[in-house]
XYZ file of C-alpha atoms in Angstrom:
676
model
C -18.697 18.899 -12.215
C -18.338 15.397 -10.795
C -21.365 13.101 -11.182
C -23.494 12.702 -8.082
C -22.833 9.577 -6.077
C -25.293 6.773 -5.695
C -27.937 6.839 -2.997
C -25.977 4.607 -0.646
C -22.859 6.753 -0.686
C -22.131 7.893 2.827
C -18.615 9.251 2.497
C -15.353 7.786 3.701
C -16.044 5.730 6.785
C -12.989 5.643 8.970
C -15.409 4.587 11.648
C -18.939 5.242 12.884
C -20.015 8.684 13.915
C -21.089 9.150 17.503
C -21.820 12.596 18.825
C -19.713 14.212 16.100
C -16.717 11.983 16.800
C -15.325 9.355 14.488
C -14.798 6.042 16.253
C -12.259 3.859 14.533
C -12.825 0.130 14.359
C -9.740 -1.954 14.938
C -9.184 -5.398 13.475
C -11.604 -7.982 14.798
C -8.816 -10.241 15.958
C -7.502 -7.482 18.208
C -4.149 -7.029 16.506
C -3.356 -4.341 13.964
C -1.524 -5.216 10.771
C 2.065 -4.015 10.646
C 2.199 -0.573 9.069
C -1.392 0.257 10.009
C -2.050 2.711 12.833
C -5.834 3.088 13.197
C -5.794 3.999 16.895
C -3.044 6.634 16.927
C -4.420 9.930 18.241
C -1.687 12.063 16.701
C -2.212 15.500 15.221
C -1.959 13.926 11.780
C -4.681 11.345 12.459
C -6.947 14.043 13.917
C -6.338 16.059 10.779
C -7.324 13.067 8.636
C -10.485 12.580 10.695
C -11.491 16.214 10.273
C -10.809 15.904 6.557
C -13.019 12.808 6.407
C -15.845 14.657 8.179
C -15.635 17.570 5.745
C -15.574 15.122 2.826
C -18.829 13.616 4.076
C -20.444 17.042 4.366
C -19.222 18.073 0.900
C -20.658 14.862 -0.514
C -24.026 15.538 1.135
C -24.143 19.106 -0.200
C -23.228 17.938 -3.706
C -26.049 15.413 -3.696
C -28.457 18.122 -2.541
C -27.199 20.424 -5.286
C -27.616 17.723 -7.937
C -31.188 17.100 -6.814
C -32.020 20.813 -6.763
C -30.549 21.312 -10.234
C -32.612 18.420 -11.602
C -35.779 19.872 -10.043
C -34.971 23.341 -11.391
C -34.659 21.942 -14.933
C -37.736 19.751 -14.637
C -40.271 22.178 -13.187
C -42.128 24.882 -15.082
C -43.690 26.431 -11.975
C -42.260 29.912 -11.463
C -42.608 29.866 -7.665
C -40.959 26.468 -7.416
C -38.098 27.736 -9.554
C -37.588 30.703 -7.216
C -37.558 28.412 -4.164
C -35.115 25.994 -5.794
C -32.865 28.851 -6.909
C -32.745 30.107 -3.318
C -31.910 26.607 -2.089
C -29.160 26.291 -4.711
C -27.674 29.571 -3.546
C -27.663 28.297 0.028
C -26.088 24.955 -0.957
C -23.398 26.622 -3.071
C -22.582 28.922 -0.174
C -22.209 25.923 2.139
C -20.006 24.155 -0.394
C -17.752 27.177 -0.638
C -17.389 27.372 3.143
C -16.621 23.655 3.365
C -14.009 23.899 0.625
C -12.385 26.846 2.388
C -12.315 24.835 5.617
C -10.763 21.909 3.743
C -8.189 24.218 2.182
C -7.216 25.429 5.633
C -6.779 21.823 6.741
C -4.657 21.041 3.706
C -2.564 24.087 4.507
C -1.815 22.845 8.022
C 1.719 21.970 7.022
C 2.978 22.544 10.564
C 1.191 19.352 11.662
C 3.545 17.298 9.512
C 6.771 19.090 10.452
C 9.379 17.695 12.815
C 9.480 18.482 16.535
C 13.060 19.739 16.504
C 13.840 23.038 18.180
C 15.887 24.139 15.156
C 14.329 26.736 12.863
C 13.701 25.474 9.314
C 11.516 26.735 6.501
C 8.359 24.552 6.499
C 7.866 22.098 3.657
C 4.573 21.399 1.873
C 3.283 17.840 2.490
C 0.132 16.238 1.084
C -2.722 14.650 2.965
C -3.831 11.147 2.007
C -6.793 10.461 -0.235
C -9.752 9.053 1.693
C -11.763 6.058 0.513
C -14.894 4.170 1.476
C -14.970 0.667 2.878
C -15.399 -1.962 0.182
C -17.186 -5.295 0.537
C -15.796 -7.735 -2.016
C -17.023 -10.936 -0.421
C -20.100 -11.549 -2.573
C -18.724 -10.286 -5.929
C -15.535 -12.354 -5.681
C -17.334 -15.484 -4.473
C -19.774 -15.196 -7.365
C -16.952 -14.718 -9.857
C -15.056 -17.725 -8.501
C -18.166 -19.898 -8.862
C -19.063 -18.600 -12.307
C -15.636 -18.284 -13.926
C -13.431 -20.806 -12.141
C -16.084 -23.425 -11.407
C -15.009 -23.582 -7.758
C -17.100 -23.225 -4.623
C -16.814 -19.542 -3.717
C -17.344 -20.273 -0.038
C -14.029 -22.165 0.005
C -12.197 -18.907 -0.692
C -13.821 -16.736 1.978
C -10.614 -16.737 4.026
C -8.569 -15.295 1.137
C -11.233 -12.716 0.295
C -11.460 -11.550 3.913
C -7.673 -11.364 4.153
C -7.608 -9.104 1.098
C -10.373 -6.920 2.537
C -8.476 -6.623 5.818
C -5.403 -5.562 3.872
C -7.417 -2.874 2.105
C -8.892 -1.675 5.382
C -5.413 -1.457 6.910
C -3.949 0.535 4.025
C -6.546 3.286 4.636
C -4.638 4.317 7.780
C -0.946 3.672 7.119
C 1.514 4.571 9.845
C 3.850 7.453 9.048
C 7.012 5.378 8.743
C 8.672 2.785 6.531
C 6.166 0.129 7.613
C 3.318 2.332 6.344
C 5.020 2.659 2.965
C 5.485 -1.114 2.780
C 1.804 -1.617 3.633
C 0.716 0.585 0.718
C 3.170 -1.164 -1.602
C 1.966 -4.590 -0.455
C -1.633 -3.679 -1.226
C -0.657 -2.181 -4.574
C 1.188 -5.370 -5.558
C -1.777 -7.502 -4.493
C -3.956 -5.433 -6.830
C -1.938 -6.852 -9.732
C -3.006 -10.377 -8.794
C -6.582 -9.238 -8.160
C -6.647 -7.637 -11.607
C -5.408 -10.810 -13.294
C -7.760 -13.079 -11.346
C -11.047 -11.189 -11.262
C -11.169 -8.384 -13.826
C -11.763 -9.742 -17.342
C -11.046 -7.286 -20.168
C -14.584 -7.420 -21.578
C -16.810 -7.630 -18.506
C -16.770 -5.388 -15.404
C -16.832 -7.011 -11.998
C -19.602 -4.672 -10.879
C -17.654 -3.150 -7.980
C -17.252 0.617 -7.616
C -14.103 2.082 -6.066
C -14.886 5.323 -4.235
C -12.122 7.848 -3.499
C -12.143 11.485 -2.424
C -10.021 14.250 -3.898
C -7.174 14.963 -1.492
C -7.555 18.745 -1.753
C -11.199 19.463 -2.582
C -12.905 16.475 -0.978
C -14.999 15.938 -4.115
C -16.001 12.246 -4.380
C -15.292 10.145 -7.469
C -15.967 6.539 -8.328
C -15.030 4.122 -11.090
C -15.345 0.427 -11.795
C -11.857 0.288 -13.245
C -9.276 -1.214 -10.917
C -6.800 1.266 -12.399
C -8.529 3.983 -10.358
C -7.843 2.010 -7.184
C -4.222 1.487 -8.222
C -3.758 5.148 -9.077
C -5.241 6.300 -5.773
C -2.961 3.981 -3.794
C 0.024 5.267 -5.775
C -1.031 8.824 -4.974
C -1.153 7.983 -1.267
C 2.269 6.379 -1.551
C 3.630 9.669 -2.882
C 1.687 11.679 -0.284
C 3.082 9.569 2.564
C 6.590 10.153 1.230
C 5.940 13.922 1.399
C 4.867 13.611 5.036
C 7.984 11.601 5.877
C 10.140 14.209 4.134
C 8.494 17.092 5.985
C 8.978 15.509 9.415
C 12.766 15.073 9.132
C 15.109 17.196 11.243
C 16.797 19.178 8.496
C 19.284 20.740 10.907
C 21.335 17.532 10.661
C 22.972 15.829 7.693
C 21.211 12.457 8.284
C 17.862 14.246 8.496
C 18.560 16.135 5.279
C 19.581 12.934 3.494
C 16.317 11.270 4.534
C 14.274 14.318 3.501
C 15.960 14.425 0.087
C 15.290 10.722 -0.446
C 11.640 11.034 0.653
C 10.851 13.987 -1.630
C 12.636 12.322 -4.561
C 10.548 9.183 -4.057
C 7.395 11.306 -3.807
C 8.291 12.959 -7.117
C 8.859 9.507 -8.610
C 5.465 8.226 -7.463
C 3.607 11.257 -8.866
C 5.605 11.146 -12.092
C 4.908 7.417 -12.531
C 1.229 8.087 -11.943
C 1.234 10.909 -14.503
C 2.886 8.744 -17.171
C 0.793 5.613 -16.620
C -2.657 6.838 -15.604
C -5.076 8.653 -17.911
C -8.678 9.858 -17.749
C -8.380 10.733 -14.085
C -11.817 11.186 -12.492
C -10.452 13.474 -9.763
C -8.465 16.670 -10.178
C -5.639 15.681 -7.857
C -4.719 12.876 -10.286
C -5.046 14.914 -13.480
C -1.935 15.473 -15.588
C -1.639 19.229 -14.784
C -1.955 18.602 -11.022
C 0.541 15.744 -11.046
C 2.954 17.795 -13.115
C 2.689 20.556 -10.511
C 3.290 18.083 -7.674
C 6.366 16.614 -9.361
C 7.850 20.102 -9.770
C 6.966 20.984 -6.173
C 8.743 17.885 -4.865
C 11.811 18.615 -7.026
C 11.889 22.167 -5.645
C 11.743 20.878 -2.080
C 14.617 18.504 -2.858
C 16.586 21.460 -4.184
C 15.850 23.389 -1.008
C 17.184 20.487 1.072
C 20.325 20.408 -1.094
C 20.893 24.100 -0.294
C 20.471 23.414 3.424
C 22.921 20.536 3.107
C 25.454 22.887 1.492
C 25.115 25.372 4.362
C 26.106 22.602 6.790
C 29.022 21.314 4.709
C 30.694 24.463 3.388
C 33.326 26.412 5.318
C 31.914 29.688 6.592
C 34.850 31.947 5.651
C 35.725 30.478 2.263
C 35.137 32.732 -0.755
C 34.375 29.936 -3.232
C 32.061 28.197 -0.735
C 30.051 31.399 -0.315
C 29.736 31.752 -4.092
C 28.503 28.165 -4.305
C 25.921 28.840 -1.592
C 24.728 31.904 -3.486
C 24.344 29.864 -6.684
C 22.575 27.048 -4.818
C 20.122 29.593 -3.390
C 19.608 31.022 -6.876
C 18.854 27.496 -8.122
C 16.235 27.033 -5.389
C 14.676 30.358 -6.403
C 14.691 29.208 -10.030
C 12.821 25.931 -9.381
C 10.309 27.560 -7.027
C 9.604 30.203 -9.684
C 8.810 27.363 -12.090
C 6.479 25.787 -9.517
C 4.740 29.135 -8.994
C 4.223 29.502 -12.745
C 2.755 25.990 -12.850
C 0.421 26.712 -9.935
C -0.932 29.849 -11.593
C -1.858 28.100 -14.859
C -5.594 28.036 -15.690
C -6.165 24.315 -15.035
C -4.388 24.433 -11.681
C -4.907 27.949 -10.296
C -8.440 27.449 -8.987
C -7.614 24.018 -7.565
C -4.394 24.474 -5.604
C -4.830 25.999 -2.124
C -4.010 29.712 -2.095
C -1.688 29.131 0.856
C 0.410 26.724 -1.243
C 0.722 29.192 -4.098
C 1.614 31.951 -1.646
C 4.205 29.872 0.189
C 5.888 28.883 -3.086
C 5.971 32.546 -4.120
C 7.374 33.527 -0.717
C 10.096 30.892 -0.994
C 11.009 32.077 -4.482
C 11.570 35.629 -3.242
C 13.212 34.441 -0.010
C 15.846 32.332 -1.746
C 16.552 35.036 -4.300
C 17.280 37.319 -1.368
C 19.546 34.662 0.159
C 21.484 34.312 -3.081
C 22.295 38.030 -3.052
C 23.062 37.939 0.680
C 25.657 35.172 0.306
C 27.152 36.969 -2.695
C 27.606 40.058 -0.512
C 29.095 37.988 2.307
C 31.596 36.432 -0.104
C 32.706 39.866 -1.301
C 32.737 41.680 2.042
C 33.724 39.094 4.653
C 36.256 36.971 2.802
C 39.863 38.194 2.506
C 41.409 39.468 -0.713
C 42.861 36.509 -2.646
C 46.567 35.866 -2.860
C 48.319 35.638 -6.229
C 47.979 31.844 -6.159
C 44.245 31.973 -5.299
C 43.339 34.715 -7.776
C 43.080 32.619 -10.998
C 40.657 30.126 -9.417
C 38.507 32.886 -7.924
C 38.465 34.807 -11.223
C 37.290 31.696 -13.048
C 34.507 31.093 -10.521
C 33.424 34.738 -10.461
C 33.337 34.905 -14.261
C 30.523 32.317 -14.255
C 28.816 33.697 -11.157
C 26.591 36.471 -12.544
C 24.035 36.214 -15.321
C 25.480 39.459 -16.714
C 28.855 40.898 -15.781
C 28.703 43.719 -13.195
C 29.561 47.227 -14.321
C 32.864 48.714 -13.228
C 36.452 47.537 -13.223
C 37.721 44.228 -14.532
C 37.399 41.081 -12.447
C 41.129 41.128 -11.701
C 40.862 44.617 -10.192
C 37.490 43.968 -8.538
C 38.630 40.901 -6.614
C 41.818 42.583 -5.377
C 40.338 45.963 -4.453
C 38.524 45.870 -1.052
C 36.614 49.076 -1.842
C 35.272 47.716 -5.165
C 34.309 44.503 -3.418
C 32.434 46.508 -0.787
C 30.549 48.514 -3.435
C 29.382 45.401 -5.272
C 28.581 43.673 -1.975
C 26.489 46.665 -0.926
C 24.551 46.437 -4.216
C 23.860 42.751 -3.583
C 22.701 43.499 -0.019
C 20.393 46.240 -1.269
C 18.756 43.752 -3.626
C 18.637 41.125 -0.879
C 16.793 43.505 1.448
C 14.302 44.384 -1.306
C 13.586 40.698 -1.935
C 13.269 39.955 1.786
C 10.704 42.738 2.100
C 8.839 41.428 -0.948
C 8.741 37.939 0.573
C 7.362 39.365 3.828
C 4.773 41.413 1.939
C 3.517 38.370 0.000
C 3.509 36.344 3.213
C 1.262 38.932 4.860
C -1.372 38.561 2.115
C -2.278 35.022 3.184
C -4.258 34.618 6.391
C -3.191 30.992 6.806
C 0.514 31.740 6.419
C 0.279 34.607 8.885
C -0.619 32.014 11.523
C 2.557 30.056 10.757
C 4.946 31.419 13.361
C 8.008 29.481 12.217
C 7.814 30.863 8.663
C 7.386 34.388 10.012
C 10.416 33.825 12.229
C 12.591 32.587 9.351
C 11.679 35.523 7.102
C 12.168 38.072 9.879
C 15.549 36.634 10.881
C 16.873 36.668 7.306
C 15.631 40.233 6.784
C 17.229 41.529 9.978
C 20.496 39.771 9.151
C 20.710 41.497 5.766
C 19.819 44.879 7.298
C 22.499 44.414 9.943
C 25.124 43.576 7.354
C 24.108 46.515 5.188
C 24.458 48.885 8.155
C 27.852 47.396 8.898
C 29.328 48.070 5.440
C 27.502 51.354 4.796
C 29.776 54.355 5.313
C 28.605 57.901 6.003
C 31.040 59.272 3.445
C 29.556 57.102 0.646
C 28.468 59.630 -1.972
C 28.099 57.158 -4.818
C 24.705 55.808 -5.730
C 24.437 52.080 -5.011
C 24.057 50.305 -8.327
C 21.766 47.460 -9.263
C 23.463 44.107 -8.666
C 23.142 41.632 -11.543
C 21.249 38.394 -10.946
C 23.202 35.332 -9.914
C 23.548 32.387 -12.239
C 21.690 29.363 -10.726
C 23.844 26.282 -10.306
C 23.602 23.147 -8.191
C 26.133 20.514 -7.198
C 23.474 17.849 -6.615
C 20.776 17.542 -9.229
C 17.488 16.158 -7.855
C 16.644 12.635 -8.971
C 13.099 11.483 -9.643
C 13.010 7.984 -8.147
C 10.182 5.795 -9.485
C 8.527 3.301 -7.119
C 10.447 0.063 -6.652
C 7.593 -2.428 -6.748
C 9.875 -5.422 -6.262
C 10.966 -4.013 -2.900
C 7.968 -5.610 -1.178
C 7.493 -9.267 -2.049
C 3.935 -10.568 -1.960
C 2.297 -13.941 -2.542
C -0.860 -14.244 -4.586
C -3.624 -14.629 -2.007
C -5.682 -16.631 -4.517
C -2.903 -18.955 -5.655
C -5.156 -21.959 -4.912
C -7.087 -21.088 -8.062
C -4.072 -22.205 -10.081
C -1.211 -20.678 -12.085
C -2.048 -17.318 -13.621
C -0.680 -18.440 -16.989
C -3.892 -20.452 -17.403
C -6.283 -19.681 -14.547
C -6.869 -15.967 -15.035
C -9.841 -13.730 -15.707
C -8.973 -13.270 -19.373
C -8.858 -17.012 -20.134
C -11.915 -19.204 -20.538
C -11.981 -22.970 -20.511
C -14.450 -25.788 -20.897
C -15.599 -27.557 -17.721
C -13.009 -29.930 -16.325
C -13.473 -33.535 -17.423
C -12.101 -36.744 -15.967
C -10.524 -39.314 -18.269
C -9.624 -42.897 -17.290
C -6.490 -44.238 -18.977
C -4.827 -47.641 -19.073
C -1.268 -48.043 -20.210
C -0.919 -49.741 -23.598
C 2.056 -51.476 -25.172
C 3.517 -48.112 -26.221
C 2.586 -46.237 -23.074
C -0.335 -43.847 -22.724
C 0.084 -42.375 -26.188
C 0.684 -38.692 -25.470
C 3.530 -36.238 -25.000
C 3.802 -33.804 -22.104
C 5.490 -30.456 -21.818
C 5.963 -27.664 -19.260
C 5.148 -27.120 -15.606
C 2.288 -25.765 -13.534
C 0.106 -26.966 -15.174
C 1.570 -29.677 -17.419
C 0.436 -29.428 -21.042
C -0.534 -32.338 -23.268
C 1.544 -31.290 -26.269
C 0.575 -34.143 -28.585
C -1.737 -37.160 -28.805
C -0.832 -40.229 -30.930
C -3.762 -41.187 -33.197
C -5.083 -44.596 -32.287
C -3.340 -44.579 -28.914
C -4.840 -45.003 -25.475
C -5.016 -41.248 -24.851
C -6.789 -40.556 -28.150
C -9.282 -43.334 -27.465
C -10.019 -41.917 -24.034
C -10.745 -38.472 -25.457
C -7.604 -36.519 -24.552
C -6.738 -33.728 -26.956
C -3.677 -31.778 -27.859
C -3.695 -28.538 -25.819
C -5.362 -30.048 -22.743
C -3.915 -29.145 -19.344
C -3.620 -31.780 -16.627
C -5.206 -30.483 -13.422
C -5.387 -33.715 -11.402
C -4.072 -37.276 -11.352
C -6.041 -39.831 -9.334
C -7.753 -36.997 -7.464
C -4.514 -35.215 -6.561
C -4.505 -31.529 -7.545
C -1.790 -31.008 -10.164
C -2.393 -27.428 -11.214
C 0.828 -26.316 -9.509
C 2.656 -29.622 -10.062
C 6.018 -29.739 -11.798
C 6.600 -31.881 -14.865
C 8.555 -34.490 -12.890
C 5.808 -34.777 -10.264
C 3.132 -35.541 -12.870
C 5.417 -38.060 -14.557
C 6.027 -39.798 -11.241
C 2.279 -40.028 -10.583
C 1.735 -41.528 -14.027
C 4.571 -44.027 -13.603
C 3.225 -45.197 -10.264
C -0.072 -46.393 -11.749
C -0.712 -50.089 -12.022
C -2.870 -52.253 -14.266
C -6.030 -50.604 -12.939
C -5.122 -47.440 -14.864
C -5.233 -43.796 -13.855
C -7.861 -41.054 -13.629
C -6.663 -37.802 -15.190
C -8.519 -34.499 -14.804
C -8.003 -32.104 -17.732
C -9.289 -28.757 -18.957
C -9.312 -27.293 -22.444
C -8.950 -23.552 -23.034
C -11.343 -21.933 -25.469
C -9.627 -21.661 -28.825
C -6.602 -23.723 -27.783
C -7.508 -26.943 -29.636
C -5.578 -27.324 -32.858
C -7.723 -27.781 -36.018
C -8.120 -31.416 -37.044
C -6.619 -30.817 -40.472
C -3.514 -29.394 -38.852
C -3.192 -32.465 -36.612
C -3.575 -34.810 -39.600
C -0.943 -32.869 -41.487
C 1.467 -33.203 -38.571
C 0.757 -36.912 -38.297
C 1.419 -37.393 -42.008
C 4.761 -35.671 -41.595
C 5.936 -37.986 -38.817
C 8.640 -40.510 -39.585
C 8.467 -43.806 -37.666
C 5.955 -42.366 -35.255
C 8.007 -39.207 -34.574
C 5.960 -36.335 -33.191
C 7.411 -32.913 -33.916
C 7.503 -30.074 -31.417
C 4.163 -28.399 -30.932
C 4.279 -24.617 -30.721
C 1.201 -24.605 -28.547
C 3.598 -24.560 -25.628
C 2.185 -22.489 -22.847
C 5.094 -20.062 -22.973
C 3.129 -17.717 -25.202
C 0.077 -17.753 -22.981
C 2.318 -17.264 -19.968
C 3.879 -14.189 -21.512
C 0.439 -12.849 -22.342
C -0.811 -13.433 -18.828
C 2.082 -11.373 -17.464
C 1.472 -8.446 -19.761
C 1.787 -5.039 -18.077
C -1.227 -3.907 -16.169
C -2.525 -0.374 -16.581
C -0.231 1.020 -13.942
C 2.384 -1.607 -13.163
C 4.872 -3.258 -15.470
C 5.743 -6.624 -14.011
C 9.167 -7.494 -15.307
C 9.522 -10.780 -13.486
C 10.933 -13.586 -15.575
C 8.915 -16.766 -15.928
C 10.095 -19.574 -13.740
C 8.286 -22.209 -15.744
C 10.585 -25.009 -16.624
C 11.136 -25.786 -20.279
C 12.760 -29.109 -19.490
C 10.989 -32.418 -19.812
C 11.672 -35.394 -17.638
C 12.400 -38.673 -19.375
C 11.548 -41.149 -16.690
C 12.098 -44.441 -18.424
C 8.530 -44.754 -19.621
C 8.605 -46.272 -23.153
C 8.474 -43.531 -25.770
C 9.586 -42.871 -29.342
C 11.649 -39.922 -30.501
C 9.885 -36.617 -29.908
C 10.559 -32.919 -30.423
C 12.550 -30.681 -28.114
C 11.253 -30.181 -24.589
C 8.691 -32.960 -24.947
C 8.444 -36.464 -23.540
C 6.145 -39.221 -24.763
C 4.331 -41.536 -22.362
């Protein structure tokens, strides 16, 4: 059982409630962010609003149940226990009714289907996970003041922009712009993680999300939960885009295949990179089921694509269609097995399990139907066509059919009719089984288009059977062997392409992440006044953004002023240099006159080299030569770009390793360093 929410939990607020209606709040500036559709009164948005309302009611009942259970355990009064037990029974009954209502909403797959007049078997899409509004203004301002030493109020604009982005991603539009909006927010979470979530101290913010199927609320402090939930919605939105395509056309089928493959990739990526899921929809068994379901729906689209491409009177094409249908039956059988496993059975809506079972039987019937059509409607092969057809037919059945050899079977119209009749008999049996299973589910019985598809396929097989059935047939129709599943287009699980949507760190003013991140700590910035001596300033510089003081000459101006090896230059004469390139800092230093220069520096905790090590390096110098210091920020940069919990950022560092030698007097130094 999920832990009860805190007292202030009021469910997912897509807007305020007024007379039972949910009123959505648009952006305060009057313009909606691209990809966000908060005002659309489509069937899908109404469905999401009803789901949000039920989630709120489920949350309320769960809090009441938690309180009643605590009272039942705490009291010793017999009468109180009886009253509480009665109340618990009432609450549990309400919860069951709410969950059934939510299941019916989640089974409203027709809402997500396309508006085409063509008849297609409905697909199973997923609804989006709901979340509460989140106020990050105070926590982030406090963290900026405490950790970065900056005035938090100066970053209110960036914080509000991030919060607006999060608000927008709660209602993504059902198109490519909606997908990009979710991806943009997900990519921004990487920067938020690096900036504000130290590995040892929680930020103190709870992320609240609701299970997409049960409505049960969950919350965690870990940003990984937020990332995982956004990834789930990315996959769910792909399923909705796949379900809405017009699969009666080749372009529509291509888009549906791509959408379901990307949905499978999102769920698979989530399964492989997210652990300890607090909600059942993101548990490994559920995600495994969803990946298999998406793969099955891809396979179904591949079969539909084959029906549009293959010639109708070609023997080999009909065999391929039969094998494609058998492959669809095979993958849906696997999905049905997955849905009936103990950890998934009680969670997945019964209508989903039933529809998958119906599709399994339906496509098995289609495989036998197309086998019969190939045998009965296609002409006997010529001598030149026979070898190719024999080869194909040899690999067609799981077990060879009883009777004459393949050579005789393919050339004898009567033997072809007998085997075709056996396949039609099995097809009719499977059609009737699919219709029987369909009738067991109240929700599916309301789905007219599915009923129409099943009825049409059944009548078509009956009609063909009547056509080839002769009154003088005295032989008993045998049992047709199963058809070997085979596909000509294997589904591909496409992982999310995070680099597809480019984003800029909203908090880039805090400085480069290689240094200014939540995991790094540094001493307060200090200002040092330097005057140029006879041999320059007496230090060596390396790197970019920010520039590192790689070495300090003992007895030089820099050493006397208090600069240390490992310091980072953050300002020169009041000019912010955290993002400055090496050449820019050098130019600022060169432009100073006799009055000297004010340099602002910071020192990372643990970055200062031990004094003994410095002395040893100095002793090893020849004629004032300073060897290369391995404290180069490359290592810290690599560490700062380590993979987050859910996203591997493979971007290469753009930090320059070159040093600019600008004519300032210096002695010989190590690689990638310049002395000033």
